Amino acid sequence: MLLHKRQIVLILAWLVLIFTQAIAIYQGEPYISSCFPVSRLAIALTFWLELIAIIITGIAFILTATKQDVTEHPHPEDKLHSHQQELSTLPEVTDDITAFKQTQAALQSNQNLIHTVLENIPNGGVFLFDQNLRFILAAGLGLEVVGITKADMEGKTIWEALPPETSSKVELPYRQAFAGISSRFEAPYGHRVYEVHVLPVRNDDGEIFAGMTITQEITERKQSELALQNALQLLNLHIDTTPLAVVQWDCHLCVTRWSSAAEKIFGWLAEEVIGKYIQDLHIVYEEDMTAVAEVSDRLLSGQEAQIIQYNRNYTKDGRVIYCEWYNSSITNEEGSVTSVLSLVLDVTERIQAEKALRQSELMVTEERAQALERERAARIELERASRMKDEFLAIVSHELRSPLNGILGWSRLLRTRKLSPEKIEQALESIERNAQAQTQLIEDLLDISRIIRGNIRLLVRPTKLIPVIQAALDTVRPIANTKSIQIISRLNFDIGLVSADPERLQQVIWNLLSNAVKFTPEGGRVEICLEQVETNVQIQVIDTGTGISPEFLPYVFDRFRQADATTTRNQGGLGLGLAIVRNLVELHNGKVSVASPGEGQGATFTVQLPLLATYSTLTPEEPLIQRQTAWDTKVQIKGLKILAVDDEPDTREFLKTALEQYGAIVTTAASTREALKLLQLVKPDVLLSDIGMPNEDGYALIRQIRALSSEQGGNVPAAALTAYTRQSDRLQALTAGFQIHISKPIEPIQLLKIVATLAGNNSN
């Protein structure tokens, strides 16, 4: 028994030494810190664990020794006899008792020390439990932190002392401790997290008689781990979603990271690239390999930490792309470069845009120069056009004033009533001729306006050319006779039909013939030929006139162009006739050309029109020749009541006189309001109305009339007699309610026919 006491003393002394070392390490003793350059807390915890294990071993040893004390003396009488024998050695026993008391005091002191140590275990606790999972011991500062005491645990099972979520977590490892299995796990307790070590406690014979639990709070560490995990997840999310490719490669140029953006940019999947060397991927454009190698050397050697590089790369499918590489070297704790992290941006579109921009800038420069040249040419052309306009306006003024001179002059002479009958006839012919010339000038101006706007409309039908040509010849022959010009016609009467507007085609031939007569001197010759050339009809007008210079020949058919636009020119006209000819011929799908050997040698104009392939089954249309000036007619308008509306007194008087000569009863009105009043009084058979009138125009008049009942004259036949001659004007008149649209000026015979037609009395 004495031996056991001495052993206990030695054990306690050892425990004190270990405890002292643990405290020193935890508090950071200099010599300990210098010897062990690691975490003081970790070493202290190790000593704490050793201390607790030794405590348990010592307790087991004492219990075992006490048990042996009892079992070694089964016969107390023998022991008593032995003690009686020892009474003789009482002084020695006295000494032993003294030593025992000293040992007992030391043991008590060590027990107090152990108790203090256990109670002050920081940030956790130590627990002993038996096979029933009942706590035998509970100690540590961690108990107070969670708000429990030793009394709350000692003597109670885990189900009684712990929350359900904790007891269910520790039950299995506690039971495994009695099977000799140590466990380490994490368990929650309230809002805290603990790292738990469960291990068996054995006696000297190796028997497990208890289990021990050591806990350490790791709440802050878990929060740090969670924050680190979240940060890593966020970083990986950025890496996966950024348009920049993330590529990492080690010191041997072996790829260790390849983001999803890298897969999109280069085409290789991560599993195809990671672990392979960059040079094996053939990712670098050949001409850029040297520069890329130099950058890699500077980064891996530590010469530079960051390098931005621009180079060309290959994709998996062999395309060449342009990339910017933002390279950064990664170092370890010793400062040695371990790898290179590269952020790669595909700038192919930007490079291509820059190239396109540079190209466009070059093109802009060239285009600017061309634009300046075009502007200069346009300015020259504008100046030329301005001169032509001025010349044209001067010509228009001349061509309009010249006929007016004859008209006004002869009119004033007629008013003197001193002219002979022959002179009166000559005066009337001159007035009529000059008025027709003015009418033609106006028609040419209107036609060229329609041509410019593209508003020429053709009434196309199968047409025989012989009547068209003969009508044009009849028109120009009187003028030719006055100049003693011989007109020869060579016409093939077997020519088939063409698809044409007869009136417009007659206008073409009349323009060519009148042009030839105009520029042919007295005693000259004008010839017109009609023949078939392959599948076309060919009309030629040949004259022996002044001819055309080679310089002016390309401009013959241009608008407002004349070979002689000076004030000393020999011939009049606006220079529009041939431009109208070309446009009308082209509208008929034909061609017109001119040839002349030179000035003074005449000219030949040629028109070709396509023949109709099936002309034999078609009925030709005769042209409408509006040149009749005779007053002999079978038109019957006698007794018709006519209401004529015009704001011009001369026009009203002309209409009244012309129609009354054939027996019509004519009432005139100067305005829309007056016409509406007379409509109810006269109840006319025919209405003739001007369009352009003050206050209310002719459109307003016809709309108000059409709104009336039949008994009030709402259905009276009406014709618009106007100087507005555009196609849109005609459509507007018909839409408003007029049956016929007539352009001013109008010949008397045409007026009679229109009135008879509206009244239904035209027997011609």
Coordinates of C-alpha atoms in Angstrom, one line a residue, residues 5-558:
K5 CA 1.1 6.0 -2.3
R6 CA 4.5 6.8 -3.6
Q7 CA 3.4 6.1 -7.1
I8 CA 0.5 8.5 -6.7
V9 CA 2.9 11.2 -5.5
L10 CA 5.0 10.7 -8.6
I11 CA 2.0 10.8 -10.9
L12 CA 0.8 14.0 -9.3
A13 CA 4.2 15.6 -9.7
W14 CA 4.2 14.6 -13.3
L15 CA 0.8 16.1 -13.8
V16 CA 1.9 19.4 -12.2
L17 CA 4.8 19.5 -14.6
I18 CA 2.7 18.9 -17.7
F19 CA 0.0 21.4 -16.5
T20 CA 2.7 24.0 -15.9
Q21 CA 4.0 23.5 -19.4
A22 CA 0.6 23.7 -20.9
I23 CA -0.1 27.0 -19.1
A24 CA 3.2 28.4 -20.2
I25 CA 2.6 27.5 -23.8
Y26 CA -0.9 28.9 -23.8
Q27 CA 0.3 32.1 -22.2
G28 CA 3.1 32.3 -24.7
E29 CA 6.4 31.6 -22.7
P30 CA 9.2 32.9 -24.8
Y31 CA 11.3 29.8 -24.6
I32 CA 8.4 27.6 -25.5
S33 CA 7.4 29.9 -28.4
S34 CA 10.9 30.0 -29.8
C35 CA 11.2 26.2 -29.7
F36 CA 7.9 25.6 -31.2
P37 CA 7.1 28.1 -34.0
V38 CA 3.5 26.9 -34.3
S39 CA 0.2 27.9 -32.9
R40 CA 0.4 28.2 -29.1
L41 CA -3.3 27.3 -28.8
A42 CA -2.8 24.1 -30.7
I43 CA 0.1 22.9 -28.5
A44 CA -1.7 24.0 -25.4
L45 CA -4.7 22.0 -26.4
T46 CA -2.5 19.0 -27.0
F47 CA -1.1 19.3 -23.5
W48 CA -4.6 19.7 -22.1
L49 CA -5.7 16.5 -23.8
E50 CA -2.6 14.6 -22.4
L51 CA -3.3 16.0 -19.0
I52 CA -6.9 14.9 -19.0
A53 CA -5.8 11.4 -20.2
I54 CA -3.2 11.1 -17.4
I55 CA -5.8 12.3 -14.9
I56 CA -8.1 9.5 -16.0
T57 CA -5.3 7.0 -15.9
G58 CA -4.3 8.1 -12.4
I59 CA -7.9 7.8 -11.2
A60 CA -8.0 4.3 -12.6
F61 CA -4.7 3.4 -11.0
I62 CA -5.9 4.5 -7.6
L63 CA -9.1 2.7 -7.9
T64 CA -7.3 -0.4 -8.9
A65 CA -4.8 -0.1 -6.1
T66 CA -7.5 0.2 -3.5
K67 CA -9.2 -2.8 -4.9
Q68 CA -6.0 -4.8 -4.7
D69 CA -5.6 -3.6 -1.0
V70 CA -8.8 -5.2 0.0
T71 CA -8.5 -8.4 -2.1
E72 CA -4.9 -9.1 -1.0
H73 CA -6.0 -9.8 2.7
P74 CA -9.0 -12.0 2.8
H75 CA -8.3 -13.1 6.4
P76 CA -8.4 -10.1 8.7
E77 CA -7.3 -12.1 11.8
D78 CA -4.1 -12.9 10.1
K79 CA -3.6 -9.3 9.2
L80 CA -4.3 -8.4 12.9
H81 CA -1.8 -10.9 14.0
S82 CA 0.7 -9.4 11.6
H83 CA 0.0 -5.9 12.9
Q84 CA 0.5 -7.1 16.5
Q85 CA 3.8 -8.3 15.4
E86 CA 4.6 -5.0 14.0
L87 CA 3.8 -3.2 17.1
S88 CA 7.2 -3.9 18.2
T89 CA 8.3 -1.7 15.3
L90 CA 6.1 1.2 16.4
P91 CA 8.6 4.0 15.8
E92 CA 8.9 2.9 12.1
V93 CA 5.1 2.9 11.8
T94 CA 4.9 6.3 13.3
D95 CA 7.3 7.5 10.6
D96 CA 5.1 5.8 7.9
I97 CA 2.0 7.5 9.2
T98 CA 3.7 10.8 9.0
A99 CA 4.8 10.1 5.5
F100 CA 1.3 8.9 4.6
K101 CA -0.3 12.1 5.9
Q102 CA 2.2 14.1 3.9
T103 CA 1.4 12.1 0.8
Q104 CA -2.4 12.4 1.5
A105 CA -2.0 16.2 1.8
A106 CA 0.0 16.4 -1.5
L107 CA -2.7 14.2 -3.2
Q108 CA -5.4 16.5 -2.0
S109 CA -3.5 19.5 -3.2
N110 CA -3.1 17.8 -6.6
Q111 CA -6.7 16.9 -6.7
N112 CA -7.6 20.5 -6.1
L113 CA -5.2 21.5 -8.9
I114 CA -6.7 18.9 -11.3
H115 CA -10.2 20.2 -10.4
T116 CA -9.1 23.7 -11.1
V117 CA -7.5 22.7 -14.4
L118 CA -10.7 20.9 -15.5
E119 CA -13.0 23.7 -14.5
N120 CA -10.9 26.2 -16.4
I121 CA -10.6 24.4 -19.7
P122 CA -11.2 27.3 -22.2
N123 CA -13.7 27.4 -25.0
G124 CA -15.0 23.9 -24.4
G125 CA -15.4 21.2 -21.8
V126 CA -14.5 17.6 -20.6
F127 CA -17.1 15.0 -19.8
L128 CA -17.0 11.5 -18.4
F129 CA -19.9 9.1 -18.9
D130 CA -20.6 5.5 -18.0
Q131 CA -22.1 2.7 -20.0
N132 CA -25.6 4.0 -19.4
L133 CA -24.5 7.2 -21.1
R134 CA -24.8 9.0 -17.8
F135 CA -22.5 11.9 -17.2
I136 CA -20.0 11.2 -14.3
L137 CA -18.0 14.4 -14.7
A138 CA -18.7 17.7 -16.5
A139 CA -16.1 20.5 -16.4
G140 CA -14.8 23.4 -18.5
L141 CA -15.5 27.1 -19.1
G142 CA -17.7 26.1 -22.1
L143 CA -20.5 25.1 -19.7
E144 CA -21.0 28.6 -18.4
V145 CA -20.9 30.0 -22.0
V146 CA -23.9 28.0 -23.0
G147 CA -25.7 28.6 -19.7
I148 CA -25.5 25.2 -18.0
T149 CA -23.9 24.1 -14.7
K150 CA -22.2 20.9 -13.5
A151 CA -25.4 20.0 -11.7
D152 CA -27.4 20.2 -15.0
M153 CA -25.3 17.3 -16.4
E154 CA -23.6 15.2 -13.7
G155 CA -25.7 12.2 -12.8
K156 CA -28.0 12.7 -15.8
T157 CA -28.1 10.8 -19.1
I158 CA -27.5 12.4 -22.4
W159 CA -31.2 12.5 -23.1
E160 CA -31.9 14.3 -19.9
A161 CA -29.0 16.8 -20.1
L162 CA -28.7 17.6 -23.8
P163 CA -31.2 19.0 -26.4
P164 CA -32.8 16.4 -28.7
E165 CA -30.8 17.4 -31.8
T166 CA -27.5 17.1 -29.8
S167 CA -28.4 13.8 -28.0
S168 CA -29.4 12.2 -31.2
K169 CA -26.1 13.3 -32.7
V170 CA -23.8 11.9 -29.9
E171 CA -25.6 8.7 -29.0
L172 CA -23.9 6.5 -31.5
P173 CA -20.3 7.7 -31.0
Y174 CA -20.9 7.5 -27.2
R175 CA -21.9 3.9 -27.5
Q176 CA -19.0 3.2 -29.9
A177 CA -16.6 4.5 -27.2
F178 CA -17.4 1.4 -25.1
A179 CA -16.6 -0.7 -28.1
G180 CA -13.1 0.9 -28.3
I181 CA -13.9 3.2 -31.2
S182 CA -12.9 6.8 -31.0
S183 CA -14.9 9.4 -32.9
R184 CA -14.5 13.0 -34.1
F185 CA -17.4 15.0 -35.4
E186 CA -19.2 18.3 -35.3
A187 CA -22.3 18.9 -33.3
P188 CA -24.6 21.9 -32.8
Y189 CA -25.7 23.2 -29.4
G190 CA -28.1 26.1 -29.7
H191 CA -26.6 28.5 -32.1
R192 CA -23.1 27.3 -31.5
V193 CA -21.1 24.6 -33.2
Y194 CA -18.6 22.3 -31.4
E195 CA -15.9 19.9 -32.5
V196 CA -16.4 16.8 -30.4
H197 CA -13.8 14.1 -29.6
V198 CA -15.2 10.9 -28.0
L199 CA -12.7 8.2 -26.8
P200 CA -12.8 5.2 -24.5
V201 CA -11.2 5.3 -20.9
R202 CA -9.3 2.2 -19.9
N203 CA -7.7 0.9 -16.7
D204 CA -4.3 -0.8 -16.3
D205 CA -5.7 -4.0 -17.6
G206 CA -7.0 -2.3 -20.8
E207 CA -10.6 -2.6 -19.8
I208 CA -13.0 0.2 -20.8
F209 CA -14.8 1.4 -17.8
A210 CA -15.9 4.9 -19.0
G211 CA -16.1 7.2 -22.0
M212 CA -14.6 10.7 -22.2
T213 CA -15.8 13.6 -24.4
I214 CA -13.7 16.6 -25.1
T215 CA -15.4 19.5 -26.9
Q216 CA -14.1 22.7 -28.5
E217 CA -16.3 25.5 -29.8
I218 CA -15.6 26.2 -33.5
T219 CA -18.4 28.6 -34.3
E220 CA -16.1 31.4 -35.5
R221 CA -14.0 28.9 -37.5
K222 CA -17.1 27.5 -39.2
Q223 CA -18.3 31.0 -40.0
S224 CA -14.9 31.8 -41.5
E225 CA -15.0 28.6 -43.4
L226 CA -18.5 29.4 -44.7
A227 CA -17.4 32.9 -45.6
L228 CA -14.4 31.5 -47.4
Q229 CA -16.6 29.0 -49.2
N230 CA -19.0 31.7 -50.3
A231 CA -16.2 33.8 -51.5
L232 CA -14.8 30.9 -53.5
Q233 CA -18.2 30.2 -55.0
L234 CA -18.6 33.9 -55.9
L235 CA -15.2 33.9 -57.4
N236 CA -16.0 30.8 -59.4
L237 CA -19.3 32.4 -60.5
H238 CA -17.5 35.4 -61.7
I239 CA -15.0 33.2 -63.5
D240 CA -17.8 31.2 -65.2
T241 CA -19.8 34.3 -66.2
T242 CA -17.2 36.8 -67.2
P243 CA -16.7 37.3 -70.9
L244 CA -13.0 37.2 -70.2
A245 CA -11.4 33.7 -70.5
V246 CA -9.5 32.6 -67.4
V247 CA -6.5 30.6 -68.2
Q248 CA -3.8 29.4 -65.7
W249 CA -0.6 27.6 -66.5
D250 CA 2.3 26.5 -64.4
C251 CA 6.1 27.0 -64.8
H252 CA 6.2 24.2 -67.4
L253 CA 3.5 25.9 -69.5
C254 CA 1.0 23.2 -68.5
V255 CA -2.6 24.4 -68.4
T256 CA -4.1 24.1 -64.9
R257 CA -7.3 26.2 -65.3
W258 CA -9.6 26.7 -68.3
S259 CA -12.8 28.6 -67.7
S260 CA -16.1 28.3 -69.6
A261 CA -15.4 31.6 -71.3
A262 CA -12.1 30.1 -72.6
E263 CA -14.2 27.2 -74.0
K264 CA -16.4 29.7 -75.9
I265 CA -13.5 31.8 -77.2
F266 CA -11.1 29.1 -78.2
G267 CA -13.5 26.1 -78.8
W268 CA -11.6 23.5 -76.6
L269 CA -13.4 22.1 -73.6
A270 CA -11.7 22.2 -70.2
E271 CA -11.2 18.4 -70.1
E272 CA -9.5 18.6 -73.5
V273 CA -7.0 21.2 -72.3
I274 CA -6.2 20.9 -68.6
G275 CA -3.0 19.0 -68.1
K276 CA -1.7 19.7 -71.6
Y277 CA 1.1 22.0 -72.6
I278 CA 0.2 25.2 -74.4
Q279 CA 2.6 24.5 -77.2
D280 CA 0.8 21.2 -77.9
L281 CA -2.5 23.0 -78.5
H282 CA -1.2 25.1 -81.4
I283 CA -3.1 28.0 -80.0
V284 CA -0.7 30.7 -80.9
Y285 CA -0.5 32.2 -84.4
E286 CA 2.9 31.4 -86.0
E287 CA 4.0 35.0 -86.6
D288 CA 3.3 35.8 -82.9
M289 CA 5.1 32.8 -81.3
T290 CA 8.4 34.6 -80.6
A291 CA 6.6 37.5 -78.8
V292 CA 4.5 35.1 -76.8
A293 CA 7.6 33.1 -75.7
E294 CA 9.4 36.3 -74.6
V295 CA 6.4 37.3 -72.5
S296 CA 6.2 33.9 -70.9
D297 CA 10.0 34.0 -70.0
R298 CA 9.7 37.4 -68.4
L299 CA 6.7 36.3 -66.3
L300 CA 8.0 33.0 -65.2
S301 CA 11.5 34.4 -64.4
G302 CA 9.9 37.1 -62.1
Q303 CA 11.2 40.0 -64.2
E304 CA 7.7 41.4 -64.5
A305 CA 4.6 40.7 -62.5
Q306 CA 2.0 41.8 -65.0
I307 CA 2.2 42.1 -68.8
I308 CA -0.6 43.0 -71.2
Q309 CA -0.1 41.4 -74.6
Y310 CA -2.0 41.5 -77.9
N311 CA -1.6 38.6 -80.3
R312 CA -3.4 36.4 -82.7
N313 CA -4.7 32.9 -81.7
Y314 CA -6.1 29.9 -83.4
T315 CA -9.4 28.4 -82.3
K316 CA -10.1 24.7 -82.3
D317 CA -11.7 24.9 -85.8
G318 CA -8.7 26.8 -87.2
R319 CA -10.1 30.3 -87.2
V320 CA -7.8 33.2 -86.5
I321 CA -9.0 35.5 -83.7
Y322 CA -7.4 38.6 -82.1
C323 CA -7.0 38.5 -78.3
E324 CA -5.7 40.7 -75.5
W325 CA -4.0 38.7 -72.7
Y326 CA -3.8 40.3 -69.2
N327 CA -1.1 38.1 -67.6
S328 CA -0.2 38.1 -63.9
S329 CA 2.4 35.9 -62.2
I330 CA 1.4 33.9 -59.1
T331 CA 4.0 33.5 -56.3
N332 CA 4.3 31.3 -53.2
E333 CA 5.3 32.4 -49.7
E334 CA 8.9 32.4 -50.6
G335 CA 8.2 34.7 -53.5
S336 CA 8.9 32.1 -56.2
V337 CA 6.7 32.1 -59.3
T338 CA 4.5 29.0 -59.4
S339 CA 2.1 29.8 -62.2
V340 CA 0.7 32.5 -64.5
L341 CA -2.9 33.6 -64.5
S342 CA -4.2 35.1 -67.8
L343 CA -7.4 36.9 -68.5
V344 CA -8.1 36.8 -72.2
L345 CA -10.5 39.1 -74.1
D346 CA -11.6 38.3 -77.7
V347 CA -11.2 41.6 -79.5
T348 CA -11.7 40.2 -83.1
E349 CA -14.8 42.3 -83.7
R350 CA -13.1 45.4 -82.4
I351 CA -10.1 44.9 -84.6
Q352 CA -12.2 44.2 -87.6
A353 CA -14.3 47.3 -86.8
E354 CA -11.0 49.4 -86.5
K355 CA -9.8 48.0 -89.9
A356 CA -13.2 48.8 -91.4
L357 CA -13.0 52.2 -89.9
R358 CA -9.6 52.9 -91.3
Q359 CA -10.8 51.5 -94.7
S360 CA -13.9 53.7 -94.5
E361 CA -11.7 56.7 -93.6
L362 CA -9.7 56.0 -96.7
M363 CA -12.8 55.6 -98.7
V364 CA -14.2 58.8 -97.1
T365 CA -11.1 60.6 -98.1
E366 CA -11.4 59.3 -101.7
E367 CA -15.1 60.0 -101.7
R368 CA -14.6 63.5 -100.4
A369 CA -12.2 64.1 -103.2
Q370 CA -14.7 62.6 -105.7
A371 CA -17.5 64.6 -104.1
L372 CA -15.5 67.8 -104.4
E373 CA -14.9 66.9 -108.0
R374 CA -18.6 66.1 -108.5
E375 CA -19.5 69.3 -106.7
R376 CA -17.2 71.3 -109.0
A377 CA -18.7 69.5 -112.1
A378 CA -22.2 70.0 -110.7
R379 CA -21.5 73.7 -110.1
I380 CA -20.3 74.0 -113.7
E381 CA -23.4 72.1 -114.9
L382 CA -25.6 74.2 -112.7
E383 CA -24.1 77.4 -114.2
R384 CA -24.6 75.9 -117.6
A385 CA -28.2 75.0 -116.7
S386 CA -28.8 78.4 -115.3
R387 CA -27.6 79.9 -118.6
M388 CA -29.8 77.5 -120.5
K389 CA -32.7 78.5 -118.3
D390 CA -32.1 82.1 -118.9
E391 CA -31.8 81.4 -122.6
F392 CA -34.9 79.3 -122.5
L393 CA -36.9 81.9 -120.7
A394 CA -35.8 84.5 -123.2
I395 CA -36.8 82.1 -126.0
V396 CA -40.2 81.5 -124.4
S397 CA -40.8 85.2 -124.0
H398 CA -39.8 85.7 -127.7
E399 CA -41.9 82.8 -128.9
L400 CA -45.0 83.9 -127.0
R401 CA -44.7 87.6 -127.8
S402 CA -44.1 87.2 -131.5
P403 CA -47.5 85.6 -132.2
L404 CA -49.1 88.1 -129.9
N405 CA -47.7 90.9 -132.0
G406 CA -49.5 89.6 -135.1
I407 CA -52.7 88.9 -133.2
L408 CA -52.8 92.3 -131.5
G409 CA -51.7 94.2 -134.6
W410 CA -54.2 92.7 -137.0
S411 CA -56.9 93.0 -134.3
R412 CA -56.4 96.7 -134.0
L413 CA -56.3 97.1 -137.8
L414 CA -59.6 95.2 -138.0
R415 CA -61.2 97.7 -135.5
T416 CA -60.4 100.6 -137.9
R417 CA -62.8 98.9 -140.5
K418 CA -60.7 100.5 -143.2
L419 CA -59.3 97.1 -144.6
S420 CA -60.3 95.7 -147.9
P421 CA -62.0 92.3 -147.9
E422 CA -58.7 90.6 -149.0
K423 CA -56.8 92.3 -146.1
I424 CA -59.5 91.2 -143.7
E425 CA -59.1 87.6 -144.8
Q426 CA -55.4 87.9 -144.5
A427 CA -55.8 89.4 -141.0
L428 CA -58.1 86.6 -139.9
E429 CA -55.7 83.9 -141.2
S430 CA -52.7 85.6 -139.5
I431 CA -54.6 85.8 -136.2
E432 CA -55.7 82.2 -136.4
R433 CA -52.2 81.0 -137.4
N434 CA -50.5 82.9 -134.6
A435 CA -53.1 81.7 -132.0
Q436 CA -52.4 78.1 -133.1
A437 CA -48.7 78.7 -132.8
Q438 CA -49.2 79.9 -129.2
T439 CA -51.4 76.9 -128.5
Q440 CA -48.7 74.6 -129.8
L441 CA -46.1 76.3 -127.6
I442 CA -48.3 75.9 -124.5
E443 CA -48.9 72.2 -125.4
D444 CA -45.2 71.6 -125.8
L445 CA -44.5 73.2 -122.4
L446 CA -47.3 71.1 -120.8
D447 CA -46.0 67.9 -122.5
I448 CA -42.4 68.5 -121.3
S449 CA -43.7 69.1 -117.8
R450 CA -45.6 65.8 -118.0
I451 CA -42.4 64.1 -119.3
I452 CA -40.4 65.4 -116.4
R453 CA -42.9 64.2 -113.8
G454 CA -43.5 60.9 -115.7
N455 CA -47.2 61.6 -116.1
I456 CA -47.5 61.0 -119.9
R457 CA -50.3 58.5 -120.4
L458 CA -50.9 56.6 -123.7
L459 CA -54.2 55.2 -125.0
V460 CA -52.6 52.3 -126.8
R461 CA -54.4 50.3 -129.4
P462 CA -53.7 48.5 -132.7
T463 CA -52.9 51.3 -135.2
K464 CA -52.2 51.7 -138.9
L465 CA -49.4 54.1 -139.6
I466 CA -50.6 55.3 -143.1
P467 CA -53.5 57.5 -141.8
V468 CA -51.3 58.8 -139.0
I469 CA -48.6 59.9 -141.4
Q470 CA -51.0 61.4 -143.9
A471 CA -52.7 63.4 -141.2
A472 CA -49.4 64.8 -140.1
L473 CA -48.5 65.6 -143.8
D474 CA -51.8 67.5 -144.3
T475 CA -50.9 69.6 -141.2
V476 CA -47.5 70.7 -142.4
R477 CA -48.1 70.9 -146.1
P478 CA -49.5 74.5 -146.1
I479 CA -46.4 75.7 -144.3
A480 CA -44.2 73.8 -146.7
N481 CA -46.0 75.3 -149.7
T482 CA -45.3 78.9 -148.4
K483 CA -41.6 78.1 -148.6
S484 CA -41.8 76.2 -151.9
I485 CA -40.5 73.0 -150.1
Q486 CA -41.2 69.8 -152.0
I487 CA -42.6 67.0 -149.7
I488 CA -42.0 63.5 -151.0
S489 CA -43.7 60.5 -149.3
R490 CA -42.4 56.9 -149.9
L491 CA -44.9 54.8 -147.9
N492 CA -45.3 51.0 -147.9
F493 CA -49.1 50.6 -147.7
D494 CA -48.7 46.9 -146.8
I495 CA -47.1 47.7 -143.4
G496 CA -48.8 45.9 -140.6
L497 CA -50.2 47.4 -137.3
V498 CA -48.3 48.7 -134.4
S499 CA -49.4 49.0 -130.8
A500 CA -49.6 52.8 -130.3
D501 CA -51.5 55.8 -129.2
P502 CA -52.5 57.3 -132.6
E503 CA -52.7 60.9 -131.4
R504 CA -49.3 60.8 -129.7
L505 CA -47.7 59.0 -132.7
Q506 CA -49.2 61.7 -135.0
Q507 CA -47.5 64.2 -132.6
V508 CA -44.2 62.5 -133.1
I509 CA -44.4 62.6 -136.9
W510 CA -45.7 66.1 -137.0
N511 CA -42.8 67.3 -134.8
L512 CA -40.3 65.6 -137.1
L513 CA -41.9 67.0 -140.3
S514 CA -42.4 70.5 -139.0
N515 CA -38.8 70.5 -137.7
A516 CA -37.6 69.5 -141.1
V517 CA -39.7 72.2 -142.9
K518 CA -38.5 74.8 -140.4
F519 CA -34.8 74.1 -141.0
T520 CA -35.0 73.6 -144.8
P521 CA -34.5 76.7 -146.9
E522 CA -36.9 77.7 -149.6
G523 CA -36.9 75.4 -152.6
G524 CA -35.6 72.5 -150.5
R525 CA -36.9 69.0 -150.1
V526 CA -38.4 67.0 -147.2
E527 CA -38.9 63.2 -147.7
I528 CA -40.8 60.8 -145.4
C529 CA -40.3 57.0 -145.8
L530 CA -42.2 54.1 -144.2
E531 CA -40.9 50.6 -144.5
Q532 CA -40.4 47.4 -142.6
V533 CA -37.0 46.5 -141.2
E534 CA -37.0 42.9 -139.8
T535 CA -39.7 42.9 -137.1
N536 CA -39.9 46.7 -136.8
V537 CA -41.6 49.6 -138.6
Q538 CA -39.1 52.3 -139.7
I539 CA -40.1 55.9 -140.3
Q540 CA -37.5 58.2 -141.7
V541 CA -37.7 62.0 -142.2
I542 CA -35.0 63.3 -144.5
D543 CA -34.4 66.9 -145.3
T544 CA -31.9 69.0 -147.3
G545 CA -31.8 71.7 -144.6
T546 CA -29.1 73.3 -142.5
G547 CA -27.8 70.1 -141.0
I548 CA -26.3 69.5 -137.6
S549 CA -22.7 70.0 -136.4
P550 CA -20.9 67.0 -135.0
E551 CA -20.5 68.9 -131.6
F552 CA -24.2 69.4 -131.2
L553 CA -25.3 66.0 -132.5
P554 CA -25.3 64.2 -129.1
Y555 CA -27.5 66.9 -127.6
V556 CA -30.2 67.0 -130.3
F557 CA -32.9 65.3 -128.2
D558 CA -32.0 67.1 -124.9

